[in-house]
Amino acid sequence: MTGRYIVPNTIRFILVLLAQIFVLNHVNLFGWAAPLVYPFLIILLPIGVPSSIVIMAGFLAGLTVDFFTNTGGIHAASLTLMGFLRKPLLMQLMPQSGYEKDELPTFKDQGFGWFMIYAGILLFIHHFSYFLLESFSFHHFGKTLVRTFLSGIVSFSLFWIISLAALPQRKKMR
Amino acid sequence: MRNILFILSKVHALLLFIILEIIAFSLISKVNSYQHVAITNSSDKFIGNVYNFTEGFHQYFGLKRANIALLEENARLRQQIKYQTFYPKGDSSLPKGDSLYSYNYITAKVINNTVYKTHNYITLNKGKKDGLVTDMGVMDPKGIVGIIVQVSDNYALVMSVLNTNSSISVKHKKSNAFGNLKWPGYDPTTLIVEDISKTAFMKKGDTIITSGYSTIFPPDFPVGIVKKVKNTAGSGFQYVEIKPTTDLNKIEYVYVQQRNNKYEVDSLENNIDLEVENDR
């Protein structure tokens, strides 16, 4: 990973975590859907970032959210799992020509369909493990699944809204 | 050589993953046990300060609601004063300052609160310095809220009644039948009362109040209104769903009950337990 990614990513981590902790953690639609946008921090890291750094970043981001929500290590555990499975998934989804150096796993670089599958799977892994650990039993399995899907849809929609709002600026910069 | 490095980097990631997951799970298990809410929680000084700061903004938007709640309580207190005058001052036939039920109340502000998790906690802006200790009951004007599980110098962490680990002794107002207040999770407007005898006739709309058997809450304080009664065949108990009298999503100011002789009562009860053990 080249050094120029470190500063913007650190700033992005801080901003997204602040938004998650102080705004989104207090949002809950009908008791079923809780938007969790911070997994996109890990999802959108450049493809070339070494696996161990991704896992470590996931753990730290999750733990930061945990510190503020009295959840022990639930966010950390699920985001670490997601960070660990990111590399195998990227390998599975690799196009025949392979990834280019410094390529980003975004819909702009990889195409809409690719991104939906990639982000969808990772987001599902994170949300499902999070809600499973949160209820801490298989007793409410159906409810956990419903919560996973509803929250996943809300998280994904929020992400799209945020990135669409940021898009016009990028065009000007070109 | 490159292959070996590749394999090494893979093993490295797996190792790191396992270590971090072990740390995360040990933190989770700490939070799930009742007494050890240690290490990571919002009664921590730094996090408490941050929440205190953001609560300043949040509070501004809740001013109207807080005002209405205070007005309602004022009205209720005035009503109580009216009844008080039935007992003339200085009447020696009445027990003077019933010492068993002598309580002090400390007011505190809620600076963080959740209702949609399985283990919900509330953070208060007062702590050890203000005289709070663990196992004190927390209530708002309308009903009970939870029990303090941890205190730091300036902040306190409350286990909300909306926590699947919470268990509080309550009773049915009409029949005085006792039960255990629990939360099954998921719905913040539904609590359940377990182990309440079938002989107590209960119906929708009945009031559930604190029993006063535990020294944590004052007796006869409102808890909830019965929503649904289910009789399960083959057991001597009924399953009662209740709606909490206080809207736990909107609590802003709470009272913490300081019982003056709580420790005396508790240590007395502990002594009895010990003596019974010794007799065996």
mmCIF file of C-alpha atoms in Angstrom, chain A residues 28-36 123-124 127-128 130-136 140-155, chain B residues 115-120 183 185-188:
data_model
loop_
_atom_site.group_PDB
_atom_site.id
_atom_site.type_symbol
_atom_site.label_atom_id
_atom_site.label_comp_id
_atom_site.label_asym_id
_atom_site.label_seq_id
_atom_site.Cartn_x
_atom_site.Cartn_y
_atom_site.Cartn_z
ATOM 1 C CA ASN A 28 -33.682 2.576 14.895
ATOM 2 C CA LEU A 29 -36.538 2.060 12.479
ATOM 3 C CA PHE A 30 -39.507 0.326 14.131
ATOM 4 C CA GLY A 31 -37.143 -1.621 16.375
ATOM 5 C CA TRP A 32 -36.063 -3.777 13.458
ATOM 6 C CA ALA A 33 -33.567 -1.890 11.333
ATOM 7 C CA ALA A 34 -30.440 -0.293 12.789
ATOM 8 C CA PRO A 35 -28.187 1.342 10.191
ATOM 9 C CA LEU A 36 -24.547 0.251 10.513
ATOM 10 C CA LEU A 123 -22.259 -6.529 4.595
ATOM 11 C CA PHE A 124 -24.349 -9.659 5.143
ATOM 12 C CA HIS A 127 -24.691 -7.726 9.961
ATOM 13 C CA PHE A 128 -25.549 -11.368 10.491
ATOM 14 C CA TYR A 130 -23.409 -8.751 14.679
ATOM 15 C CA PHE A 131 -27.098 -9.450 15.279
ATOM 16 C CA LEU A 132 -26.383 -13.076 16.178
ATOM 17 C CA LEU A 133 -23.842 -12.038 18.819
ATOM 18 C CA GLU A 134 -26.138 -9.252 19.961
ATOM 19 C CA SER A 135 -29.032 -11.602 20.746
ATOM 20 C CA PHE A 136 -26.406 -14.121 21.963
ATOM 21 C CA HIS A 140 -34.474 -15.879 18.085
ATOM 22 C CA PHE A 141 -32.940 -17.089 14.823
ATOM 23 C CA GLY A 142 -35.821 -15.947 12.601
ATOM 24 C CA LYS A 143 -35.868 -12.498 14.158
ATOM 25 C CA THR A 144 -32.091 -12.230 13.829
ATOM 26 C CA LEU A 145 -32.358 -13.014 10.120
ATOM 27 C CA VAL A 146 -35.127 -10.455 9.557
ATOM 28 C CA ARG A 147 -33.105 -7.823 11.423
ATOM 29 C CA THR A 148 -30.024 -8.667 9.361
ATOM 30 C CA PHE A 149 -31.828 -8.158 6.063
ATOM 31 C CA LEU A 150 -33.799 -5.045 7.042
ATOM 32 C CA SER A 151 -30.749 -3.382 8.608
ATOM 33 C CA GLY A 152 -28.616 -4.432 5.652
ATOM 34 C CA ILE A 153 -31.019 -2.740 3.236
ATOM 35 C CA VAL A 154 -31.061 0.437 5.314
ATOM 36 C CA SER A 155 -27.249 0.479 5.697
ATOM 37 C CA VAL B 115 -33.571 0.374 24.057
ATOM 38 C CA TYR B 116 -33.173 -1.824 21.000
ATOM 39 C CA LYS B 117 -30.286 -4.046 22.082
ATOM 40 C CA THR B 118 -30.520 -7.279 24.004
ATOM 41 C CA HIS B 119 -28.473 -5.851 26.873
ATOM 42 C CA ASN B 120 -29.447 -2.216 27.258
ATOM 43 C CA TRP B 183 -37.445 -8.694 29.644
ATOM 44 C CA GLY B 185 -35.850 -8.901 24.395
ATOM 45 C CA TYR B 186 -36.751 -7.190 21.134
ATOM 46 C CA ASP B 187 -39.788 -5.118 22.101
ATOM 47 C CA PRO B 188 -39.079 -2.160 24.442
#
